[in-house]
Each structure stands twice: as structure tokens, then as C-alpha cells.
Amino acid sequence: MEYQYTMPEVTKNMNTNLIYRGDCHSVLKRNFPENSIDLIYIDPPFSFDPKYARLWYDKETLEMFDEMREGKVKHYIGWMSKRLEQCHRVLKDTGSIYLHCDWKFGHYLKVEMDNIFNRNNFQNEIIWAYKSGGSTKKRFSRKHDTIFLYSKSNNYIFNPLKEKSYNRNLKPYRFKGVKEYEDEIGWYTLVNMKDVWNIDMVGRTSKERMGYFTQKPEELLRRIILSCTDKCDVVLDPFLGSGTTSFVAKTLGRNSIGIEKEKKYLKIIEKRMNPPQRKINEETKLEIKI
């Protein structure tokens, strides 16, 4: 049975600011018209750690993980392909999709994305670099995730973000026509953001932490949403998890639609959208209707 959780609407033109409970493939197929979404961020399950997987995932997903551990990736890629095809269908021609993955399956998923979205619409391979995680003496420490950015066409929204680029020796260049700034580190200019993002993971002591083991940092979603949407655009997250995408979208004045299969995750999302300790706009309150 499919449930629908709603948040008060910001726009009267679309049935947005919803959280659907169900499998994203069937929810997208049944409820979403073609060319209706401006931005998709998709962070599918790819963790093999039995300690966490058996705590959070249902039987079907656990069986898929078992096959993946045995080297049978065909089932997982087929499972993902169906969902990516639906994402392509609902995405506007001016829209973009960010696919979040890691070293285990990124290369397989890149081929699927090339086939579904057209390899000519591949725009960036973003490296999210972080400090957390283990290390080994057998190889270099694995300290990054990969995020593939595809557009649906060549006519897509992109708002370049800026970042600091510190001058050599941290001293002013004083080049004509170049604006320079100074902070506690030294002198810098503002340049277009690069495709390597150094953002801390959501640690155990982080104020953002909601108890969801693969929770993504708000800063990561802030960059993604700002770069490829304008105010009041619609952002979709087919694997909503702890609700980071919906939360950040609301704080940035975007409309959001989330899909989440597990009921226990919805409790985390509700807590996040109604936190008594955090000051947020009244529109972000989650209203549960079953």
C-alpha cells in the first residue's frame, strides 16, 4: 500500500512538497507526468556493511546486497536502470540529475547513465572528498564519493557557484580589474567552483545528525540545488532517507518531492522537518496524512 505525506504547498501550479512512501519506480510511474521535475538528486543504496544493512533495509534490498557481495552486479544494475529511466522521463528538458555513488558501482552506473541520458549530456564527475572513514595498509585510503551530473539536453539550468582561491604567498596581486579579498588566512580571489568538493561528513557529534547512517551533509545538497535550480523550481529525491534534500530545498525557497520506501525513515524526516530546537520557516512543517 502506498502512503502519501504532504507539506503545505508553496505553489498552486503543481502538486509539490510531498513525501511519498513506496518504491520509487512504481511511485514515479504512477504519479509523475513527463517533464515535470527541474532537478533530481538520487542517492541509491550501495552499502554492503551487514551491521547497517540489516538494520535499515528490507528483505528485497538485502537479497540484492547478497547478490552484489557475490559479484552478481547484473541484478543491481538492472534494478537501478528501471529507476533511472523513470527519472529521465519525469525530468524537464532544462533539468539535471545528480547520481551519487561510490567506487564499487560508479563505473557500472556511469555506463547506464550514458545510455539513458546520452553520454553527450554528461557534464561533470564531482568528487566529494571527506576525512572520515577507515584506513588500510593494503591500499590508499578511500576518502571520497563520486557524483555524476547529467543534463537532459544542452539547454539546461546552471548557476556557477564561487569559491575562494588563495593567492600565492597569501599576498595581494593587485592585478587591474581583479577583485581581491582578505580573510584570516590571507588574500584570495573568487573563482568558479571546481569539481572536487571538500565537505566533512555528518559525524556523530554533528548538529545535523538525525541517526541515519548514510546521511549526507546539508552543504553538499546546498551546492547541488543552488547550481541547477532557480527559486520555486521542483527538486526530487527518489531515495529520500533522512530528508536532507527536502529540508535544504525548503530553506532555499525551492519546492520538493521525496520518495521513501521505509516507514521508519519517515519518522526521522518528520523529526527533522519539525525540530523544536531549530528555527525554520513554518512552511517546512511536515503534515502526515495517511
mmCIF file of C-alpha atoms in Angstrom:
data_model
loop_
_atom_site.group_PDB
_atom_site.id
_atom_site.type_symbol
_atom_site.label_atom_id
_atom_site.label_comp_id
_atom_site.label_asym_id
_atom_site.label_seq_id
_atom_site.Cartn_x
_atom_site.Cartn_y
_atom_site.Cartn_z
ATOM 1 C CA MET A 1 0.000 0.000 0.000
ATOM 2 C CA GLU A 2 1.302 3.452 -0.863
ATOM 3 C CA TYR A 3 1.078 6.318 1.589
ATOM 4 C CA GLN A 4 1.398 9.998 0.851
ATOM 5 C CA TYR A 5 2.822 12.525 3.290
ATOM 6 C CA THR A 6 2.254 16.164 2.440
ATOM 7 C CA MET A 7 3.757 19.501 3.357
ATOM 8 C CA PRO A 8 1.886 22.785 2.747
ATOM 9 C CA GLU A 9 2.222 23.910 -0.856
ATOM 10 C CA VAL A 10 4.280 26.886 -1.928
ATOM 11 C CA THR A 11 2.969 26.947 -5.469
ATOM 12 C CA LYS A 12 -0.564 26.476 -6.743
ATOM 13 C CA ASN A 13 0.608 25.297 -10.144
ATOM 14 C CA MET A 14 1.962 21.884 -9.129
ATOM 15 C CA ASN A 15 1.174 19.277 -6.537
ATOM 16 C CA THR A 16 4.543 19.648 -4.849
ATOM 17 C CA ASN A 17 6.070 19.498 -1.366
ATOM 18 C CA LEU A 18 5.098 15.866 -0.956
ATOM 19 C CA ILE A 19 6.744 12.827 0.524
ATOM 20 C CA TYR A 20 5.555 9.543 -0.938
ATOM 21 C CA ARG A 21 6.011 6.283 0.880
ATOM 22 C CA GLY A 22 6.696 3.489 -1.608
ATOM 23 C CA ASP A 23 9.167 2.117 -4.127
ATOM 24 C CA CYS A 24 10.367 4.992 -6.290
ATOM 25 C CA HIS A 25 9.949 3.034 -9.529
ATOM 26 C CA SER A 26 6.225 2.450 -9.037
ATOM 27 C CA VAL A 27 5.629 5.861 -7.423
ATOM 28 C CA LEU A 28 7.269 7.704 -10.321
ATOM 29 C CA LYS A 29 5.499 5.603 -12.925
ATOM 30 C CA ARG A 30 2.075 6.077 -11.365
ATOM 31 C CA ASN A 31 2.141 9.656 -10.050
ATOM 32 C CA PHE A 32 4.562 11.759 -12.085
ATOM 33 C CA PRO A 33 3.879 13.242 -15.534
ATOM 34 C CA GLU A 34 6.621 13.626 -18.115
ATOM 35 C CA ASN A 35 8.841 16.716 -17.997
ATOM 36 C CA SER A 36 7.680 17.813 -14.548
ATOM 37 C CA ILE A 37 10.871 17.965 -12.441
ATOM 38 C CA ASP A 38 13.661 20.566 -12.543
ATOM 39 C CA LEU A 39 16.328 18.716 -10.560
ATOM 40 C CA ILE A 40 16.842 15.158 -9.328
ATOM 41 C CA TYR A 41 19.319 14.102 -6.663
ATOM 42 C CA ILE A 42 19.483 10.327 -6.418
ATOM 43 C CA ASP A 43 21.459 8.608 -3.666
ATOM 44 C CA PRO A 44 20.571 4.903 -4.024
ATOM 45 C CA PRO A 45 21.590 2.182 -1.551
ATOM 46 C CA PHE A 46 25.081 0.834 -2.152
ATOM 47 C CA SER A 47 26.331 -0.135 1.339
ATOM 48 C CA PHE A 48 27.416 -3.716 1.922
ATOM 49 C CA ASP A 49 28.086 -3.456 5.641
ATOM 50 C CA PRO A 50 25.814 -6.142 7.192
ATOM 51 C CA LYS A 51 25.942 -4.307 10.519
ATOM 52 C CA TYR A 52 23.984 -1.419 8.996
ATOM 53 C CA ALA A 53 22.275 -3.035 6.035
ATOM 54 C CA ARG A 54 20.254 -5.466 8.151
ATOM 55 C CA LEU A 55 19.258 -2.661 10.469
ATOM 56 C CA TRP A 56 17.858 -0.382 7.756
ATOM 57 C CA TYR A 57 16.956 -2.299 4.606
ATOM 58 C CA ASP A 58 14.033 -4.556 3.719
ATOM 59 C CA LYS A 59 14.262 -8.199 2.613
ATOM 60 C CA GLU A 60 14.281 -7.429 -1.126
ATOM 61 C CA THR A 61 17.137 -4.953 -0.806
ATOM 62 C CA LEU A 62 19.115 -7.291 1.470
ATOM 63 C CA GLU A 63 18.806 -10.080 -1.095
ATOM 64 C CA MET A 64 20.097 -7.658 -3.729
ATOM 65 C CA PHE A 65 23.065 -6.825 -1.498
ATOM 66 C CA ASP A 66 23.796 -10.537 -1.054
ATOM 67 C CA GLU A 67 23.971 -10.928 -4.835
ATOM 68 C CA MET A 68 26.186 -7.871 -5.100
ATOM 69 C CA ARG A 69 28.595 -9.267 -2.496
ATOM 70 C CA GLU A 70 28.823 -12.432 -4.570
ATOM 71 C CA GLY A 71 29.861 -10.377 -7.572
ATOM 72 C CA LYS A 72 26.463 -10.546 -9.269
ATOM 73 C CA VAL A 73 26.111 -6.892 -10.209
ATOM 74 C CA LYS A 74 23.738 -7.539 -13.106
ATOM 75 C CA HIS A 75 20.679 -7.603 -10.834
ATOM 76 C CA TYR A 76 21.601 -4.321 -9.139
ATOM 77 C CA ILE A 77 22.314 -2.511 -12.405
ATOM 78 C CA GLY A 78 19.026 -3.760 -13.858
ATOM 79 C CA TRP A 79 17.226 -2.631 -10.707
ATOM 80 C CA MET A 80 18.829 0.806 -10.951
ATOM 81 C CA SER A 81 18.278 1.120 -14.701
ATOM 82 C CA LYS A 82 14.486 0.918 -14.316
ATOM 83 C CA ARG A 83 14.540 3.749 -11.812
ATOM 84 C CA LEU A 84 16.924 5.892 -13.844
ATOM 85 C CA GLU A 85 14.669 5.507 -16.884
ATOM 86 C CA GLN A 86 11.758 6.893 -14.854
ATOM 87 C CA CYS A 87 13.963 9.759 -13.680
ATOM 88 C CA HIS A 88 14.743 10.578 -17.305
ATOM 89 C CA ARG A 89 11.047 10.518 -18.197
ATOM 90 C CA VAL A 90 9.965 12.963 -15.476
ATOM 91 C CA LEU A 91 12.914 15.345 -15.820
ATOM 92 C CA LYS A 92 12.308 18.571 -17.745
ATOM 93 C CA ASP A 93 14.348 19.265 -20.871
ATOM 94 C CA THR A 94 16.009 22.080 -18.918
ATOM 95 C CA GLY A 95 16.619 19.823 -15.924
ATOM 96 C CA SER A 96 19.599 17.998 -14.456
ATOM 97 C CA ILE A 97 20.233 14.884 -12.394
ATOM 98 C CA TYR A 98 22.961 14.182 -9.843
ATOM 99 C CA LEU A 99 23.676 10.477 -9.259
ATOM 100 C CA HIS A 100 25.548 9.794 -6.018
ATOM 101 C CA CYS A 101 27.628 6.600 -5.924
ATOM 102 C CA ASP A 102 30.968 5.212 -4.753
ATOM 103 C CA TRP A 103 33.932 3.212 -6.057
ATOM 104 C CA LYS A 104 32.099 -0.127 -6.005
ATOM 105 C CA PHE A 105 29.489 0.587 -8.690
ATOM 106 C CA GLY A 106 30.171 4.051 -10.069
ATOM 107 C CA HIS A 107 31.746 2.740 -13.279
ATOM 108 C CA TYR A 108 28.774 0.446 -13.980
ATOM 109 C CA LEU A 109 26.253 3.209 -13.279
ATOM 110 C CA LYS A 110 28.157 5.675 -15.461
ATOM 111 C CA VAL A 111 27.605 3.380 -18.462
ATOM 112 C CA GLU A 112 23.873 3.161 -17.659
ATOM 113 C CA MET A 113 23.630 6.930 -17.354
ATOM 114 C CA ASP A 114 25.390 7.350 -20.714
ATOM 115 C CA ASN A 115 22.829 5.033 -22.297
ATOM 116 C CA ILE A 116 19.759 6.589 -20.672
ATOM 117 C CA PHE A 117 20.660 10.296 -20.612
ATOM 118 C CA ASN A 118 23.060 10.265 -23.603
ATOM 119 C CA ARG A 119 26.784 10.478 -22.979
ATOM 120 C CA ASN A 120 26.836 13.886 -24.670
ATOM 121 C CA ASN A 121 24.747 15.178 -21.757
ATOM 122 C CA PHE A 122 27.350 14.145 -19.183
ATOM 123 C CA GLN A 123 28.515 17.383 -17.566
ATOM 124 C CA ASN A 124 30.652 16.616 -14.508
ATOM 125 C CA GLU A 125 32.154 13.935 -12.331
ATOM 126 C CA ILE A 126 32.140 15.579 -8.922
ATOM 127 C CA ILE A 127 34.416 14.223 -6.224
ATOM 128 C CA TRP A 128 33.080 14.622 -2.703
ATOM 129 C CA ALA A 129 36.201 14.322 -0.542
ATOM 130 C CA TYR A 130 35.998 13.802 3.224
ATOM 131 C CA LYS A 131 38.226 12.850 6.145
ATOM 132 C CA SER A 132 36.067 10.260 7.895
ATOM 133 C CA GLY A 133 36.243 6.514 7.400
ATOM 134 C CA GLY A 134 38.798 3.787 7.960
ATOM 135 C CA SER A 135 42.231 3.150 6.525
ATOM 136 C CA THR A 136 44.289 0.135 5.499
ATOM 137 C CA LYS A 137 47.900 -0.785 4.821
ATOM 138 C CA LYS A 138 46.897 -2.570 1.612
ATOM 139 C CA ARG A 139 45.899 0.469 -0.471
ATOM 140 C CA PHE A 140 45.414 4.239 -0.381
ATOM 141 C CA SER A 141 42.629 5.273 1.981
ATOM 142 C CA ARG A 142 39.274 5.559 0.237
ATOM 143 C CA LYS A 143 38.079 9.005 1.202
ATOM 144 C CA HIS A 144 35.641 10.145 -1.459
ATOM 145 C CA ASP A 145 32.308 9.508 -3.152
ATOM 146 C CA THR A 146 31.520 10.210 -6.799
ATOM 147 C CA ILE A 147 28.576 12.275 -8.041
ATOM 148 C CA PHE A 148 27.748 12.218 -11.753
ATOM 149 C CA LEU A 149 25.991 15.278 -13.168
ATOM 150 C CA TYR A 150 23.922 14.828 -16.334
ATOM 151 C CA SER A 151 21.560 17.216 -18.065
ATOM 152 C CA LYS A 152 18.605 16.075 -20.138
ATOM 153 C CA SER A 153 19.525 18.373 -23.016
ATOM 154 C CA ASN A 154 22.067 21.008 -23.911
ATOM 155 C CA ASN A 155 19.622 23.692 -22.759
ATOM 156 C CA TYR A 156 19.853 23.179 -19.007
ATOM 157 C CA ILE A 157 19.916 25.481 -15.992
ATOM 158 C CA PHE A 158 23.338 26.016 -14.457
ATOM 159 C CA ASN A 159 24.231 28.735 -11.975
ATOM 160 C CA PRO A 160 28.016 28.824 -11.462
ATOM 161 C CA LEU A 161 28.954 28.871 -7.786
ATOM 162 C CA LYS A 162 32.029 30.665 -6.491
ATOM 163 C CA GLU A 163 34.782 29.549 -4.142
ATOM 164 C CA LYS A 164 37.892 31.103 -2.656
ATOM 165 C CA SER A 165 41.210 30.738 -4.491
ATOM 166 C CA TYR A 166 44.067 31.893 -2.284
ATOM 167 C CA ASN A 167 46.899 33.881 -3.835
ATOM 168 C CA ARG A 168 50.435 32.533 -3.803
ATOM 169 C CA ASN A 169 52.119 33.559 -0.549
ATOM 170 C CA LEU A 170 48.653 34.763 0.523
ATOM 171 C CA LYS A 171 49.572 38.299 -0.534
ATOM 172 C CA PRO A 172 47.636 40.662 -2.843
ATOM 173 C CA TYR A 173 48.374 40.521 -6.581
ATOM 174 C CA ARG A 174 46.826 43.919 -7.319
ATOM 175 C CA PHE A 175 46.037 42.967 -10.917
ATOM 176 C CA LYS A 176 43.991 45.572 -12.745
ATOM 177 C CA GLY A 177 40.302 44.687 -12.873
ATOM 178 C CA VAL A 178 40.632 41.702 -10.500
ATOM 179 C CA LYS A 179 38.747 41.923 -7.201
ATOM 180 C CA GLU A 180 40.702 40.596 -4.252
ATOM 181 C CA TYR A 181 39.553 39.854 -0.726
ATOM 182 C CA GLU A 182 41.234 39.162 2.586
ATOM 183 C CA ASP A 183 40.304 36.883 5.477
ATOM 184 C CA GLU A 184 42.148 35.470 8.498
ATOM 185 C CA ILE A 185 44.179 33.170 6.208
ATOM 186 C CA GLY A 186 45.241 35.714 3.610
ATOM 187 C CA TRP A 187 44.342 37.267 0.259
ATOM 188 C CA TYR A 188 42.164 35.473 -2.279
ATOM 189 C CA THR A 189 40.009 35.874 -5.372
ATOM 190 C CA LEU A 190 36.641 34.277 -6.151
ATOM 191 C CA VAL A 191 36.654 31.696 -8.955
ATOM 192 C CA ASN A 192 34.107 29.284 -10.390
ATOM 193 C CA MET A 193 33.769 26.255 -8.137
ATOM 194 C CA LYS A 194 35.811 23.205 -9.122
ATOM 195 C CA ASP A 195 34.601 19.598 -9.313
ATOM 196 C CA VAL A 196 36.371 18.460 -6.130
ATOM 197 C CA TRP A 197 34.331 19.331 -3.041
ATOM 198 C CA ASN A 198 35.907 19.071 0.399
ATOM 199 C CA ILE A 199 32.966 18.781 2.779
ATOM 200 C CA ASP A 200 33.007 16.994 6.133
ATOM 201 C CA MET A 201 30.724 14.006 6.559
ATOM 202 C CA VAL A 202 27.895 14.157 9.104
ATOM 203 C CA GLY A 203 29.791 12.934 12.155
ATOM 204 C CA ARG A 204 28.481 11.515 15.394
ATOM 205 C CA THR A 205 28.671 14.881 17.133
ATOM 206 C CA SER A 206 27.321 16.940 14.224
ATOM 207 C CA LYS A 207 24.308 19.160 14.914
ATOM 208 C CA GLU A 208 22.818 17.898 11.634
ATOM 209 C CA ARG A 209 22.911 14.251 12.651
ATOM 210 C CA MET A 210 19.496 12.551 12.674
ATOM 211 C CA GLY A 211 20.552 8.963 13.393
ATOM 212 C CA TYR A 212 20.552 7.845 9.754
ATOM 213 C CA PHE A 213 23.800 6.056 8.939
ATOM 214 C CA THR A 214 24.354 7.353 5.379
ATOM 215 C CA GLN A 215 23.064 10.876 5.999
ATOM 216 C CA LYS A 216 24.550 13.429 3.613
ATOM 217 C CA PRO A 217 25.675 16.899 4.766
ATOM 218 C CA GLU A 218 23.425 19.865 4.109
ATOM 219 C CA GLU A 219 26.269 21.780 2.438
ATOM 220 C CA LEU A 220 26.534 19.082 -0.237
ATOM 221 C CA LEU A 221 22.848 19.445 -1.129
ATOM 222 C CA ARG A 222 23.017 23.219 -0.886
ATOM 223 C CA ARG A 223 25.620 23.325 -3.669
ATOM 224 C CA ILE A 224 23.713 20.857 -5.816
ATOM 225 C CA ILE A 225 20.379 22.651 -5.509
ATOM 226 C CA LEU A 226 21.739 26.171 -5.965
ATOM 227 C CA SER A 227 23.752 25.208 -9.042
ATOM 228 C CA CYS A 228 20.903 23.732 -11.099
ATOM 229 C CA THR A 229 17.669 25.359 -9.924
ATOM 230 C CA ASP A 230 16.040 28.738 -9.502
ATOM 231 C CA LYS A 231 13.558 29.862 -6.849
ATOM 232 C CA CYS A 232 10.324 27.813 -6.759
ATOM 233 C CA ASP A 233 11.748 25.055 -9.013
ATOM 234 C CA VAL A 234 10.884 21.449 -8.134
ATOM 235 C CA VAL A 235 13.539 19.163 -6.637
ATOM 236 C CA LEU A 236 13.036 15.383 -6.489
ATOM 237 C CA ASP A 237 14.834 12.844 -4.290
ATOM 238 C CA PRO A 238 13.698 9.260 -5.083
ATOM 239 C CA PHE A 239 15.625 7.814 -2.095
ATOM 240 C CA LEU A 240 14.869 10.478 0.488
ATOM 241 C CA GLY A 241 16.437 8.737 3.508
ATOM 242 C CA SER A 242 16.770 11.240 6.349
ATOM 243 C CA GLY A 243 15.200 14.071 4.348
ATOM 244 C CA THR A 244 18.266 16.245 3.738
ATOM 245 C CA THR A 245 17.234 17.112 0.176
ATOM 246 C CA SER A 246 13.721 18.228 1.147
ATOM 247 C CA PHE A 247 14.990 20.169 4.145
ATOM 248 C CA VAL A 248 17.652 22.071 2.189
ATOM 249 C CA ALA A 249 15.307 22.670 -0.754
ATOM 250 C CA LYS A 250 12.801 24.340 1.559
ATOM 251 C CA THR A 251 15.417 26.565 3.182
ATOM 252 C CA LEU A 252 16.481 27.714 -0.305
ATOM 253 C CA GLY A 253 12.941 28.507 -1.457
ATOM 254 C CA ARG A 254 12.570 25.503 -3.759
ATOM 255 C CA ASN A 255 9.681 23.051 -3.908
ATOM 256 C CA SER A 256 10.469 19.441 -3.136
ATOM 257 C CA ILE A 257 9.133 15.948 -3.665
ATOM 258 C CA GLY A 258 10.619 12.975 -1.851
ATOM 259 C CA ILE A 259 10.068 9.236 -2.125
ATOM 260 C CA GLU A 260 10.979 6.837 0.661
ATOM 261 C CA LYS A 261 10.156 3.148 0.950
ATOM 262 C CA GLU A 262 10.829 2.574 4.647
ATOM 263 C CA LYS A 263 8.286 3.798 7.182
ATOM 264 C CA LYS A 264 10.917 4.132 9.924
ATOM 265 C CA TYR A 265 12.795 6.693 7.827
ATOM 266 C CA LEU A 266 9.652 8.829 7.649
ATOM 267 C CA LYS A 267 9.823 9.237 11.426
ATOM 268 C CA ILE A 268 13.320 10.666 11.029
ATOM 269 C CA ILE A 269 12.108 13.011 8.294
ATOM 270 C CA GLU A 270 9.173 14.185 10.404
ATOM 271 C CA LYS A 271 11.529 14.891 13.299
ATOM 272 C CA ARG A 272 13.801 16.846 11.003
ATOM 273 C CA MET A 273 11.064 18.919 9.414
ATOM 274 C CA ASN A 274 9.542 19.739 12.830
ATOM 275 C CA PRO A 275 12.570 20.125 15.110
ATOM 276 C CA PRO A 276 11.683 22.202 18.201
ATOM 277 C CA GLN A 277 15.332 23.163 18.670
ATOM 278 C CA ARG A 278 15.826 24.617 15.188
ATOM 279 C CA LYS A 279 14.347 27.789 13.728
ATOM 280 C CA ILE A 280 12.811 27.030 10.342
ATOM 281 C CA ASN A 281 10.057 28.517 8.230
ATOM 282 C CA GLU A 282 6.543 27.360 9.137
ATOM 283 C CA GLU A 283 6.145 26.037 5.579
ATOM 284 C CA THR A 284 8.686 23.282 6.278
ATOM 285 C CA LYS A 285 6.462 21.619 8.880
ATOM 286 C CA LEU A 286 5.559 18.103 7.865
ATOM 287 C CA GLU A 287 1.878 17.232 7.942
ATOM 288 C CA ILE A 288 1.233 13.493 7.921
ATOM 289 C CA LYS A 289 -1.880 12.328 6.115
ATOM 290 C CA ILE A 290 -2.492 8.589 5.740
#
